[in-house]
Short mmCIF file of C-alpha atoms in Angstrom, two decimals:
data_model
loop_
_atom_site.label_atom_id
_atom_site.label_comp_id
_atom_site.label_asym_id
_atom_site.label_seq_id
_atom_site.Cartn_x
_atom_site.Cartn_y
_atom_site.Cartn_z
CA GLY O 1 -15.79 6.72 -5.40
CA ASP O 2 -12.78 4.92 -6.96
CA SER O 3 -12.31 1.25 -5.85
CA VAL O 4 -10.41 -1.88 -6.57
CA THR O 5 -11.91 -5.56 -6.10
CA GLN O 6 -9.53 -8.53 -6.09
CA MET O 7 -10.32 -12.17 -5.70
CA GLU O 8 -10.41 -13.34 -2.03
CA GLY O 9 -7.62 -15.57 -0.97
CA PRO O 10 -5.83 -17.60 0.10
CA VAL O 11 -4.60 -19.16 -3.16
CA THR O 12 -2.74 -22.29 -2.84
CA LEU O 13 -0.63 -23.62 -5.66
CA SER O 14 2.03 -26.18 -6.26
CA GLU O 15 5.38 -25.12 -7.77
CA GLU O 16 5.20 -24.57 -11.45
CA ALA O 17 1.42 -24.06 -11.49
CA PHE O 18 -0.21 -21.26 -13.69
CA LEU O 19 -1.32 -18.44 -11.39
CA THR O 20 -4.26 -15.83 -12.06
CA ILE O 21 -5.34 -13.24 -9.57
CA ASN O 22 -8.22 -11.42 -10.65
CA CYS O 23 -8.52 -7.57 -10.27
CA THR O 24 -11.35 -5.32 -11.34
CA TYR O 25 -11.55 -1.50 -10.81
CA THR O 26 -14.04 1.18 -10.72
CA ALA O 27 -12.74 4.78 -11.46
CA THR O 28 -13.75 7.99 -13.18
CA GLY O 29 -11.19 8.93 -15.90
CA TYR O 30 -8.35 6.84 -16.89
CA PRO O 31 -6.41 5.61 -13.81
CA SER O 32 -2.96 3.98 -13.74
CA LEU O 33 -2.99 0.44 -12.47
CA PHE O 34 -0.38 -1.49 -10.23
CA TRP O 35 0.41 -4.59 -8.74
CA TYR O 36 2.34 -4.62 -5.55
CA VAL O 37 3.58 -7.59 -3.55
CA GLN O 38 4.35 -7.82 0.39
CA TYR O 39 6.66 -10.50 1.59
CA PRO O 40 6.21 -11.51 5.27
CA GLY O 41 7.34 -8.77 7.61
CA GLU O 42 8.07 -6.43 4.65
CA GLY O 43 6.52 -3.39 3.20
CA LEU O 44 4.99 -3.16 -0.30
CA GLN O 45 7.04 -3.38 -3.28
CA LEU O 46 5.96 -2.52 -6.89
CA LEU O 47 5.62 -5.56 -8.91
CA LEU O 48 4.47 -4.06 -12.24
CA LYS O 49 2.39 -1.21 -13.48
CA ALA O 50 0.39 0.04 -16.60
CA THR O 51 -0.53 3.52 -17.31
CA LYS O 52 -3.02 3.27 -20.13
CA ALA O 53 -5.43 0.95 -21.96
CA ASP O 54 -3.91 -2.06 -23.54
CA ASP O 55 -0.44 -1.57 -21.84
CA LYS O 56 1.07 -4.78 -20.37
CA GLY O 57 2.93 -4.37 -17.41
CA SER O 58 5.63 -7.39 -16.73
CA ASN O 59 8.26 -8.20 -14.13
CA LYS O 60 9.90 -11.40 -12.74
CA GLY O 61 7.64 -13.52 -14.95
CA PHE O 62 4.42 -11.87 -13.91
CA GLU O 63 2.10 -10.00 -16.21
CA ALA O 64 -0.83 -7.85 -16.30
CA THR O 65 -2.87 -6.18 -19.25
CA TYR O 66 -4.78 -3.01 -18.71
CA ARG O 67 -8.17 -3.83 -20.00
CA LYS O 68 -10.53 -0.77 -20.34
CA GLU O 69 -13.59 -2.61 -21.67
CA THR O 70 -13.62 -5.02 -18.78
CA THR O 71 -12.08 -2.63 -16.20
CA SER O 72 -9.64 -5.28 -15.31
CA PHE O 73 -5.95 -5.84 -14.59
CA HIS O 74 -5.56 -9.56 -13.86
CA LEU O 75 -2.21 -10.88 -12.54
CA GLU O 76 -0.67 -13.88 -14.22
CA LYS O 77 2.29 -16.08 -14.10
CA GLY O 78 3.11 -19.06 -16.15
CA SER O 79 5.05 -21.15 -13.39
CA VAL O 80 5.07 -20.22 -9.73
CA GLN O 81 7.84 -20.96 -7.56
CA VAL O 82 7.94 -21.30 -3.81
CA SER O 83 9.55 -17.86 -3.48
CA ASP O 84 6.48 -16.20 -5.09
CA SER O 85 4.49 -16.72 -1.73
CA ALA O 86 3.34 -13.57 -0.62
CA VAL O 87 0.46 -11.14 -0.57
CA TYR O 88 -0.46 -9.44 -3.92
CA PHE O 89 -2.26 -6.13 -4.00
CA CYS O 90 -4.01 -4.59 -6.99
CA ALA O 91 -4.05 -0.76 -6.81
CA LEU O 92 -5.13 2.19 -8.96
CA GLN O 93 -4.03 5.91 -9.08
CA ALA O 94 -6.66 8.27 -10.41
CA GLY O 95 -5.62 11.21 -8.46
CA THR O 96 -2.41 11.38 -6.29
CA ALA O 97 -2.67 8.66 -3.62
CA LEU O 98 -3.00 4.82 -4.41
CA ILE O 99 -6.20 2.94 -3.76
CA PHE O 100 -5.66 -0.62 -2.85
CA GLY O 101 -7.52 -3.80 -3.11
CA LYS O 102 -7.73 -6.02 0.05
CA GLY O 103 -4.92 -8.29 -1.06
CA THR O 104 -4.62 -11.79 -2.09
CA THR O 105 -2.46 -14.25 -0.26
CA LEU O 106 -0.58 -16.83 -2.44
CA SER O 107 0.95 -19.86 -0.75
CA VAL O 108 3.26 -22.07 -3.07
CA SER O 109 4.35 -25.44 -2.04
CA SER O 110 7.05 -27.67 -3.54
CA ASP C 1 19.29 5.85 -1.02
CA ALA C 2 18.18 3.72 2.05
CA GLY C 3 14.57 3.96 0.98
CA VAL C 4 11.74 5.22 3.35
CA ILE C 5 12.66 4.52 6.92
CA GLN C 6 10.14 4.04 9.69
CA SER C 7 10.43 3.82 13.22
CA PRO C 8 9.96 1.85 15.44
CA ARG C 9 9.36 -1.35 13.75
CA HIS C 10 7.23 -2.72 16.63
CA GLU C 11 5.45 -0.90 19.34
CA VAL C 12 3.44 -2.18 22.25
CA THR C 13 1.64 0.20 24.42
CA GLU C 14 -1.19 0.38 26.85
CA MET C 15 -4.58 1.83 26.09
CA GLY C 16 -4.82 5.57 26.84
CA GLN C 17 -1.00 6.09 26.07
CA GLU C 18 0.28 8.49 23.49
CA VAL C 19 1.97 6.67 20.61
CA THR C 20 4.37 8.49 17.97
CA LEU C 21 5.12 6.75 14.54
CA ARG C 22 8.00 8.26 12.65
CA CYS C 23 8.99 8.24 8.88
CA LYS C 24 11.90 9.61 6.95
CA PRO C 25 10.95 9.63 3.26
CA ILE C 26 13.30 9.10 0.24
CA SER C 27 15.23 12.31 -0.42
CA GLY C 28 13.81 14.41 -3.07
CA HIS C 29 10.17 13.04 -2.99
CA ASP C 30 7.49 15.63 -2.89
CA TYR C 31 4.71 13.47 -1.64
CA LEU C 32 4.33 11.49 1.69
CA PHE C 33 1.53 9.11 2.39
CA TRP C 34 0.42 7.54 5.65
CA TYR C 35 -1.49 4.05 5.36
CA ARG C 36 -2.93 1.74 7.96
CA GLN C 37 -3.24 -1.93 7.18
CA THR C 38 -5.71 -4.26 9.03
CA MET C 39 -7.04 -7.80 8.35
CA MET C 40 -10.70 -6.46 8.10
CA ARG C 41 -10.04 -3.28 6.17
CA GLY C 42 -7.00 -3.86 4.14
CA LEU C 43 -4.81 -0.79 3.25
CA GLU C 44 -6.51 2.55 4.03
CA LEU C 45 -4.95 6.06 3.09
CA LEU C 46 -4.93 8.07 6.42
CA ILE C 47 -3.24 11.40 5.11
CA TYR C 48 -0.97 12.72 2.62
CA PHE C 49 1.38 15.68 2.30
CA ASN C 50 2.74 17.45 -0.61
CA ASN C 51 5.77 19.47 -0.02
CA ASN C 52 5.23 19.29 3.69
CA VAL C 53 1.67 20.55 3.48
CA PRO C 54 -1.17 18.28 4.38
CA ILE C 55 -3.46 17.80 1.35
CA ASP C 56 -6.07 15.19 2.39
CA ASP C 57 -6.64 14.05 5.78
CA SER C 58 -10.00 12.66 5.12
CA GLY C 59 -8.87 9.26 5.99
CA MET C 60 -7.89 10.07 9.48
CA PRO C 61 -10.27 8.14 11.55
CA GLU C 62 -10.70 10.42 14.51
CA ASP C 63 -9.36 13.57 16.23
CA ARG C 64 -7.12 11.20 18.31
CA PHE C 65 -4.78 10.90 15.10
CA SER C 66 -2.81 13.58 14.07
CA ALA C 67 0.09 13.88 11.54
CA LYS C 68 2.76 16.49 10.95
CA MET C 69 5.57 17.03 8.51
CA PRO C 70 7.81 19.83 9.73
CA ASN C 71 10.51 19.24 7.13
CA ALA C 72 11.05 17.53 3.90
CA SER C 73 12.91 14.67 5.40
CA PHE C 74 10.59 13.76 8.53
CA SER C 75 6.87 13.10 9.36
CA THR C 76 5.01 11.76 12.37
CA LEU C 77 1.76 10.12 13.07
CA LYS C 78 0.53 10.53 16.62
CA ILE C 79 -2.19 8.70 18.32
CA GLN C 80 -3.38 10.19 21.44
CA PRO C 81 -5.00 8.56 23.47
CA SER C 82 -4.43 5.01 21.86
CA GLU C 83 -7.19 2.47 21.95
CA PRO C 84 -6.99 -1.25 21.24
CA ARG C 85 -8.88 -0.88 17.86
CA ASP C 86 -5.79 1.28 16.75
CA SER C 87 -3.64 -2.02 16.48
CA ALA C 88 -2.59 -2.18 13.06
CA VAL C 89 0.47 -1.97 10.66
CA TYR C 90 1.11 1.61 9.79
CA PHE C 91 3.02 2.37 6.68
CA CYS C 92 4.61 5.40 5.28
CA ALA C 93 5.24 5.86 1.50
CA SER C 94 6.75 8.62 -0.47
CA SER C 95 6.71 9.37 -4.37
CA PRO C 96 8.58 11.89 -6.40
CA ILE C 97 5.83 13.43 -8.47
CA LYS C 98 1.98 13.22 -8.70
CA ALA C 99 1.16 11.75 -12.12
CA ARG C 100 1.28 8.04 -12.63
CA THR C 101 4.14 7.37 -10.33
CA GLU C 102 4.68 4.52 -7.98
CA ALA C 103 4.84 5.04 -4.34
CA PHE C 104 7.73 3.65 -2.25
CA PHE C 105 7.00 2.15 0.97
CA GLY C 106 8.72 1.82 4.31
CA GLN C 107 8.67 -1.60 6.31
CA GLY C 108 5.91 -0.53 8.43
CA THR C 109 5.23 -0.16 12.23
CA ARG C 110 3.33 -2.87 14.02
CA LEU C 111 1.36 -1.16 16.71
CA THR C 112 -0.31 -3.25 19.37
CA VAL C 113 -2.38 -1.45 21.93
CA VAL C 114 -3.24 -3.62 24.93
#
């Protein structure tokens, strides 16, 4: 069945460091891909999305490119801030519901 | 719009008791989803509705779990009887249409069964 695998955390970085969180997927057909972010005590919020191969989603300095050949959707940010500390979820949508990875905790220190 | 609203935010109950979680989706959204989040299993889809009709409940773990959507603005997830292993954060989400559309999440209900 469809599934998402993302790198285990936690990821600990200093402010202004470069961030990469790896995400790969398995799906039949051509799913849409998403990154959601969850701040402490909150629900999930959409960070960015891409609906077809080679699309790049971007928001708040974060980027991810839909790579069909490697079935990947890695999240990147050039310079992280303390306020980026959160849990990040990669997700795919092949049918109706979203299927999520297990989440990666990011901790950024000043 | 206020977004997806869940209540209560926190629930502590004793094993064997009935627990009811509530959700108000965003007005005009056709789809409603219930997810469960645990450290071990991450986010799991329990059930989803389309226009108030349950479409897929294959993620509901046991017969102790049931969900209803009596109208477009209200859904409940009930656990009866509750067990300690049901302790988790339960999220409700809604989305306007099926294809390639994000889901909007509520803030979740943190359930603790002691």
